[in-house]
Amino acid sequence: MRLDQFLTILGVGSRKQVKRLIVRKQVRIDGRIILADDYNVEPKIQLVSVAGKIITKTCHTYYMLHKPAGVVTTSQEKNQRTVFDLLAAADQREGLYPVGRLDKSTEGLLLLTDNGQLGYQLLLPEYHIAKTYEVVVNGKITEGDQRAFFKGIVFPDGTKCKSADLEIVRAAANESQAVVTIYEGKFHQIKKMFLCVGKKVTDLKRIRMGPLVLDPKLAVGHYRELTQDELLRFKPYFNCKK
Ligand code: URA
């Protein structure tokens, strides 16, 4: 990863401030002053310091996982396969946790990180992180359902959902497909919203969470580290330490 990008992601400063620090000989890699902002840095094996302070220990791990149906998201479940069982031993990290839950039967995008602050901020209601799902239901989705989702579904216990986007992909009497985007994360939210309009979800897959899109090349049950570009897209949610 480029040195200037790495320092920006960690919140050392803006791109301009970071370049200034480099020019002023404030940045060292493994003790050596580095003057090139495009210098290639490998934070897991190199020690980076800014103004004499080592910053590489604050470097976190981020995995995009294509969760299969049939595994649980939590690490606490006994006698159940969890998403952590999908990680190779060498990729396990202390403090790694999933950002938001998916039901056991739900497939799709799951972010795993040991950056507690990022997860916390992504789940804050004021950020209105969009989560997009591909859905199959056992009945005909109508324009009336679309309007009801847009207005905000109210659960039988009185809980009111925020406005959601419902895009109909295919509607037939005994099965329909749709893409739904919600801006919050209530327990079993999508399934409950469809039950309120008289349909049962038979297949659910998350394809997007905030700025992160499920990589179509990532096979079910597989995972990979976030790319530099994906990390940069999360930048607004990083709690920048100046
Ligand atoms: N809504 C659900 O009903 N289940 C999930 O796993 C995610 C959203």
mmCIF file of C-alpha atoms and ligand atoms in Angstrom:
data_model
loop_
_atom_site.group_PDB
_atom_site.id
_atom_site.type_symbol
_atom_site.label_atom_id
_atom_site.label_comp_id
_atom_site.label_asym_id
_atom_site.label_seq_id
_atom_site.Cartn_x
_atom_site.Cartn_y
_atom_site.Cartn_z
ATOM 1 C CA MET A 1 0.000 0.000 0.000
ATOM 2 C CA ARG A 2 1.252 3.532 -0.751
ATOM 3 C CA LEU A 3 2.675 5.260 2.299
ATOM 4 C CA ASP A 4 0.536 8.406 1.916
ATOM 5 C CA GLN A 5 -2.643 6.348 1.525
ATOM 6 C CA PHE A 6 -1.795 4.193 4.517
ATOM 7 C CA LEU A 7 -1.223 7.255 6.724
ATOM 8 C CA THR A 8 -4.461 8.856 5.494
ATOM 9 C CA ILE A 9 -6.489 5.705 6.209
ATOM 10 C CA LEU A 10 -5.105 5.593 9.742
ATOM 11 C CA GLY A 11 -6.274 9.167 10.255
ATOM 12 C CA VAL A 12 -2.788 10.651 10.682
ATOM 13 C CA GLY A 13 -4.029 13.608 8.634
ATOM 14 C CA SER A 14 -5.470 14.692 5.312
ATOM 15 C CA ARG A 15 -3.590 13.754 2.133
ATOM 16 C CA LYS A 16 -2.012 17.231 2.148
ATOM 17 C CA GLN A 17 -1.006 17.056 5.833
ATOM 18 C CA VAL A 18 0.480 13.594 5.309
ATOM 19 C CA LYS A 19 2.561 14.773 2.333
ATOM 20 C CA ARG A 20 3.842 17.661 4.458
ATOM 21 C CA LEU A 21 4.869 15.271 7.256
ATOM 22 C CA ILE A 22 6.770 13.133 4.738
ATOM 23 C CA VAL A 23 8.592 16.147 3.244
ATOM 24 C CA ARG A 24 9.503 17.309 6.763
ATOM 25 C CA LYS A 25 11.214 13.939 7.414
ATOM 26 C CA GLN A 26 8.723 13.007 10.121
ATOM 27 C CA VAL A 27 7.879 9.582 8.707
ATOM 28 C CA ARG A 28 10.098 6.535 9.169
ATOM 29 C CA ILE A 29 9.732 2.939 8.066
ATOM 30 C CA ASP A 30 11.746 0.484 10.128
ATOM 31 C CA GLY A 31 13.667 3.470 11.485
ATOM 32 C CA ARG A 32 14.620 4.903 8.066
ATOM 33 C CA ILE A 33 13.332 8.332 6.990
ATOM 34 C CA ILE A 34 11.150 7.955 3.883
ATOM 35 C CA LEU A 35 10.744 10.902 1.538
ATOM 36 C CA ALA A 36 8.634 9.307 -1.202
ATOM 37 C CA ASP A 37 4.885 9.500 -0.579
ATOM 38 C CA ASP A 38 4.300 6.591 -2.998
ATOM 39 C CA TYR A 39 6.708 4.346 -1.073
ATOM 40 C CA ASN A 40 5.300 0.835 -0.763
ATOM 41 C CA VAL A 41 4.574 -0.042 2.857
ATOM 42 C CA GLU A 42 3.579 -3.440 4.263
ATOM 43 C CA PRO A 43 2.089 -2.492 7.671
ATOM 44 C CA LYS A 44 1.921 -6.063 8.960
ATOM 45 C CA ILE A 45 5.667 -6.572 8.766
ATOM 46 C CA GLN A 46 7.082 -3.041 8.805
ATOM 47 C CA LEU A 47 7.198 -0.554 11.620
ATOM 48 C CA VAL A 48 5.947 2.880 10.634
ATOM 49 C CA SER A 49 6.486 5.900 12.870
ATOM 50 C CA VAL A 50 5.293 9.491 12.610
ATOM 51 C CA ALA A 51 7.131 12.178 14.585
ATOM 52 C CA GLY A 52 8.816 9.458 16.637
ATOM 53 C CA LYS A 53 5.581 7.619 17.496
ATOM 54 C CA ILE A 54 5.042 4.089 16.169
ATOM 55 C CA ILE A 55 1.627 3.855 14.536
ATOM 56 C CA THR A 56 1.611 0.423 12.881
ATOM 57 C CA LYS A 57 0.188 -1.313 15.949
ATOM 58 C CA THR A 58 -3.079 0.500 15.303
ATOM 59 C CA CYS A 59 -3.342 -1.314 11.982
ATOM 60 C CA HIS A 60 -6.445 -3.504 11.889
ATOM 61 C CA THR A 61 -7.665 -6.500 9.947
ATOM 62 C CA TYR A 62 -10.715 -6.318 7.657
ATOM 63 C CA TYR A 63 -12.178 -9.364 5.913
ATOM 64 C CA MET A 64 -15.027 -9.489 3.424
ATOM 65 C CA LEU A 65 -16.754 -12.844 3.916
ATOM 66 C CA HIS A 66 -19.367 -14.401 1.631
ATOM 67 C CA LYS A 67 -21.379 -16.056 4.396
ATOM 68 C CA PRO A 68 -23.091 -19.286 3.424
ATOM 69 C CA ALA A 69 -26.530 -20.189 4.767
ATOM 70 C CA GLY A 70 -26.339 -22.640 7.682
ATOM 71 C CA VAL A 71 -23.608 -20.960 9.738
ATOM 72 C CA VAL A 72 -24.252 -18.567 12.607
ATOM 73 C CA THR A 73 -22.734 -15.107 12.856
ATOM 74 C CA THR A 74 -21.988 -15.073 16.575
ATOM 75 C CA SER A 75 -18.833 -16.566 18.065
ATOM 76 C CA GLN A 76 -20.673 -17.684 21.213
ATOM 77 C CA GLU A 77 -22.868 -20.500 19.847
ATOM 78 C CA LYS A 78 -21.872 -23.954 21.062
ATOM 79 C CA ASN A 79 -22.354 -26.990 18.767
ATOM 80 C CA GLN A 80 -23.042 -24.736 15.761
ATOM 81 C CA ARG A 81 -20.790 -23.864 12.840
ATOM 82 C CA THR A 82 -19.919 -20.169 13.071
ATOM 83 C CA VAL A 83 -18.413 -17.731 10.583
ATOM 84 C CA PHE A 84 -15.142 -17.977 12.510
ATOM 85 C CA ASP A 85 -14.896 -21.668 11.575
ATOM 86 C CA LEU A 86 -14.575 -20.512 7.954
ATOM 87 C CA LEU A 87 -11.316 -18.659 8.666
ATOM 88 C CA ALA A 88 -7.956 -20.399 8.277
ATOM 89 C CA ALA A 89 -6.000 -20.661 11.548
ATOM 90 C CA ALA A 90 -3.397 -18.177 10.240
ATOM 91 C CA ASP A 91 -6.118 -15.577 9.580
ATOM 92 C CA GLN A 92 -7.731 -15.719 13.034
ATOM 93 C CA ARG A 93 -7.104 -12.515 15.020
ATOM 94 C CA GLU A 94 -7.808 -11.590 18.575
ATOM 95 C CA GLY A 95 -10.807 -9.307 18.835
ATOM 96 C CA LEU A 96 -12.167 -10.153 15.374
ATOM 97 C CA TYR A 97 -15.934 -9.736 15.243
ATOM 98 C CA PRO A 98 -18.684 -9.436 12.635
ATOM 99 C CA VAL A 99 -20.074 -5.954 11.938
ATOM 100 C CA GLY A 100 -23.819 -6.584 12.245
ATOM 101 C CA ARG A 101 -25.557 -9.935 12.265
ATOM 102 C CA LEU A 102 -27.019 -12.105 9.542
ATOM 103 C CA ASP A 103 -29.513 -14.872 10.367
ATOM 104 C CA LYS A 104 -28.277 -18.454 10.143
ATOM 105 C CA SER A 105 -30.323 -18.936 6.958
ATOM 106 C CA THR A 106 -29.106 -15.673 5.334
ATOM 107 C CA GLU A 107 -26.253 -15.680 2.844
ATOM 108 C CA GLY A 108 -24.035 -12.859 1.673
ATOM 109 C CA LEU A 109 -21.805 -9.996 2.662
ATOM 110 C CA LEU A 110 -20.341 -9.928 6.146
ATOM 111 C CA LEU A 111 -17.529 -7.641 7.282
ATOM 112 C CA LEU A 112 -15.222 -9.046 9.949
ATOM 113 C CA THR A 113 -12.793 -6.707 11.688
ATOM 114 C CA ASP A 114 -10.885 -6.183 14.900
ATOM 115 C CA ASN A 115 -11.468 -2.424 14.607
ATOM 116 C CA GLY A 116 -14.070 -1.948 17.326
ATOM 117 C CA GLN A 117 -14.503 1.745 16.646
ATOM 118 C CA LEU A 118 -15.370 1.232 12.977
ATOM 119 C CA GLY A 119 -17.982 -1.420 13.739
ATOM 120 C CA TYR A 120 -19.518 0.743 16.408
ATOM 121 C CA GLN A 121 -19.740 3.760 14.097
ATOM 122 C CA LEU A 122 -21.158 1.750 11.207
ATOM 123 C CA LEU A 123 -23.982 0.512 13.386
ATOM 124 C CA LEU A 124 -24.872 3.953 14.794
ATOM 125 C CA PRO A 125 -28.415 4.844 13.645
ATOM 126 C CA GLU A 126 -27.369 8.401 12.740
ATOM 127 C CA TYR A 127 -25.117 7.093 9.962
ATOM 128 C CA HIS A 128 -28.128 5.420 8.232
ATOM 129 C CA ILE A 129 -25.862 2.814 6.662
ATOM 130 C CA ALA A 130 -27.722 1.319 3.679
ATOM 131 C CA LYS A 131 -27.946 -2.471 3.608
ATOM 132 C CA THR A 132 -29.130 -4.074 0.374
ATOM 133 C CA TYR A 133 -30.551 -7.596 0.073
ATOM 134 C CA GLU A 134 -31.669 -9.841 -2.762
ATOM 135 C CA VAL A 135 -34.898 -11.471 -1.649
ATOM 136 C CA VAL A 136 -37.118 -14.317 -2.847
ATOM 137 C CA VAL A 137 -40.630 -14.589 -1.369
ATOM 138 C CA ASN A 138 -43.434 -17.109 -1.768
ATOM 139 C CA GLY A 139 -46.080 -14.777 -3.241
ATOM 140 C CA LYS A 140 -46.650 -11.891 -5.623
ATOM 141 C CA ILE A 141 -44.926 -8.637 -4.643
ATOM 142 C CA THR A 142 -47.108 -5.691 -5.628
ATOM 143 C CA GLU A 143 -46.786 -1.941 -6.069
ATOM 144 C CA GLY A 144 -48.856 -1.693 -2.882
ATOM 145 C CA ASP A 145 -46.042 -3.531 -1.042
ATOM 146 C CA GLN A 146 -43.575 -1.069 -2.556
ATOM 147 C CA ARG A 147 -45.600 1.855 -1.209
ATOM 148 C CA ALA A 148 -45.934 0.204 2.213
ATOM 149 C CA PHE A 149 -42.144 -0.322 2.426
ATOM 150 C CA PHE A 150 -41.552 3.284 1.366
ATOM 151 C CA LYS A 151 -44.031 4.599 3.955
ATOM 152 C CA GLY A 152 -42.422 2.513 6.704
ATOM 153 C CA ILE A 153 -43.713 -0.891 7.799
ATOM 154 C CA VAL A 154 -45.146 -1.087 11.335
ATOM 155 C CA PHE A 155 -44.684 -4.457 13.077
ATOM 156 C CA PRO A 156 -47.647 -5.937 15.021
ATOM 157 C CA ASP A 157 -45.970 -4.882 18.323
ATOM 158 C CA GLY A 158 -46.034 -1.231 17.140
ATOM 159 C CA THR A 159 -42.337 -1.015 16.155
ATOM 160 C CA LYS A 160 -42.046 1.382 13.218
ATOM 161 C CA CYS A 161 -39.473 0.749 10.496
ATOM 162 C CA LYS A 162 -37.789 3.548 8.568
ATOM 163 C CA SER A 163 -38.657 4.016 4.902
ATOM 164 C CA ALA A 164 -37.183 1.197 2.785
ATOM 165 C CA ASP A 165 -36.674 0.802 -0.966
ATOM 166 C CA LEU A 166 -38.321 -2.206 -2.592
ATOM 167 C CA GLU A 167 -37.398 -2.886 -6.211
ATOM 168 C CA ILE A 168 -39.414 -5.646 -7.878
ATOM 169 C CA VAL A 169 -37.244 -7.867 -10.088
ATOM 170 C CA ARG A 170 -39.834 -10.505 -10.982
ATOM 171 C CA ALA A 171 -43.382 -10.900 -9.638
ATOM 172 C CA ALA A 172 -45.435 -14.077 -10.086
ATOM 173 C CA ALA A 173 -48.349 -15.561 -8.126
ATOM 174 C CA ASN A 174 -46.317 -18.145 -6.246
ATOM 175 C CA GLU A 175 -42.816 -16.623 -6.191
ATOM 176 C CA SER A 176 -41.272 -13.159 -6.563
ATOM 177 C CA GLN A 177 -37.787 -11.718 -6.516
ATOM 178 C CA ALA A 178 -36.860 -8.272 -5.242
ATOM 179 C CA VAL A 179 -33.990 -6.089 -4.105
ATOM 180 C CA VAL A 180 -34.601 -4.346 -0.782
ATOM 181 C CA THR A 181 -32.555 -1.598 0.848
ATOM 182 C CA ILE A 182 -33.003 -0.766 4.519
ATOM 183 C CA TYR A 183 -31.297 1.943 6.560
ATOM 184 C CA GLU A 184 -31.342 0.332 9.996
ATOM 185 C CA GLY A 185 -30.903 -3.155 11.407
ATOM 186 C CA LYS A 186 -33.781 -4.562 13.427
ATOM 187 C CA PHE A 187 -33.827 -8.253 14.366
ATOM 188 C CA HIS A 188 -35.091 -10.364 11.383
ATOM 189 C CA GLN A 189 -36.115 -7.065 9.800
ATOM 190 C CA ILE A 190 -36.544 -8.098 6.147
ATOM 191 C CA LYS A 191 -38.396 -11.312 7.023
ATOM 192 C CA LYS A 192 -40.733 -9.444 9.373
ATOM 193 C CA MET A 193 -41.362 -6.648 6.869
ATOM 194 C CA PHE A 194 -42.473 -9.156 4.223
ATOM 195 C CA LEU A 195 -44.617 -11.037 6.730
ATOM 196 C CA CYS A 196 -46.426 -7.724 7.352
ATOM 197 C CA VAL A 197 -47.430 -7.675 3.669
ATOM 198 C CA GLY A 198 -48.392 -11.368 3.750
ATOM 199 C CA LYS A 199 -45.298 -12.989 2.199
ATOM 200 C CA LYS A 200 -42.692 -15.381 3.539
ATOM 201 C CA VAL A 201 -39.014 -14.878 2.682
ATOM 202 C CA THR A 202 -37.616 -18.107 1.239
ATOM 203 C CA ASP A 203 -34.163 -16.808 0.260
ATOM 204 C CA LEU A 204 -32.179 -13.852 1.559
ATOM 205 C CA LYS A 205 -28.765 -12.586 0.513
ATOM 206 C CA ARG A 206 -27.008 -9.371 1.548
ATOM 207 C CA ILE A 207 -25.157 -7.789 -1.358
ATOM 208 C CA ARG A 208 -24.193 -4.381 0.034
ATOM 209 C CA MET A 209 -23.437 -2.695 3.331
ATOM 210 C CA GLY A 210 -22.716 1.043 3.253
ATOM 211 C CA PRO A 211 -19.838 1.591 0.838
ATOM 212 C CA LEU A 212 -18.978 -2.114 0.665
ATOM 213 C CA VAL A 213 -20.346 -4.303 -2.152
ATOM 214 C CA LEU A 214 -20.138 -8.108 -2.100
ATOM 215 C CA ASP A 215 -17.414 -9.117 -4.558
ATOM 216 C CA PRO A 216 -19.183 -11.227 -7.234
ATOM 217 C CA LYS A 217 -15.960 -13.228 -7.631
ATOM 218 C CA LEU A 218 -15.947 -14.234 -3.959
ATOM 219 C CA ALA A 219 -17.389 -17.765 -3.751
ATOM 220 C CA VAL A 220 -19.847 -18.704 -1.005
ATOM 221 C CA GLY A 221 -17.934 -19.583 2.182
ATOM 222 C CA HIS A 222 -14.808 -17.714 1.030
ATOM 223 C CA TYR A 223 -13.276 -14.489 2.357
ATOM 224 C CA ARG A 224 -10.533 -12.039 1.544
ATOM 225 C CA GLU A 225 -8.956 -8.903 3.012
ATOM 226 C CA LEU A 226 -10.522 -5.612 1.952
ATOM 227 C CA THR A 227 -8.652 -3.924 -0.865
ATOM 228 C CA GLN A 228 -7.070 -0.519 -0.475
ATOM 229 C CA ASP A 229 -9.934 1.037 -2.473
ATOM 230 C CA GLU A 230 -12.557 -0.579 -0.252
ATOM 231 C CA LEU A 231 -10.756 0.637 2.867
ATOM 232 C CA LEU A 232 -10.627 4.160 1.490
ATOM 233 C CA ARG A 233 -14.402 4.058 0.941
ATOM 234 C CA PHE A 234 -14.784 3.451 4.680
ATOM 235 C CA LYS A 235 -12.710 6.505 5.501
ATOM 236 C CA PRO A 236 -15.662 8.729 6.520
ATOM 237 C CA TYR A 237 -16.474 6.188 9.238
ATOM 238 C CA PHE A 238 -12.994 5.989 10.736
ATOM 239 C CA ASN A 239 -12.573 7.793 13.973
ATOM 240 C CA CYS A 240 -9.551 9.856 12.984
ATOM 241 C CA LYS A 241 -6.971 10.268 15.713
ATOM 242 C CA LYS A 242 -5.076 13.461 14.976
HETATM 243 N N1 URA B 1 -33.175 -9.230 7.770
HETATM 244 C C1 URA B 1 -33.480 -10.513 8.110
HETATM 245 O O1 URA B 1 -34.642 -10.857 8.258
HETATM 246 N N2 URA B 1 -32.470 -11.384 8.274
HETATM 247 C C2 URA B 1 -31.169 -11.065 8.105
HETATM 248 O O2 URA B 1 -30.280 -11.924 8.250
HETATM 249 C C3 URA B 1 -30.860 -9.741 7.738
HETATM 250 C C4 URA B 1 -31.889 -8.842 7.583
#
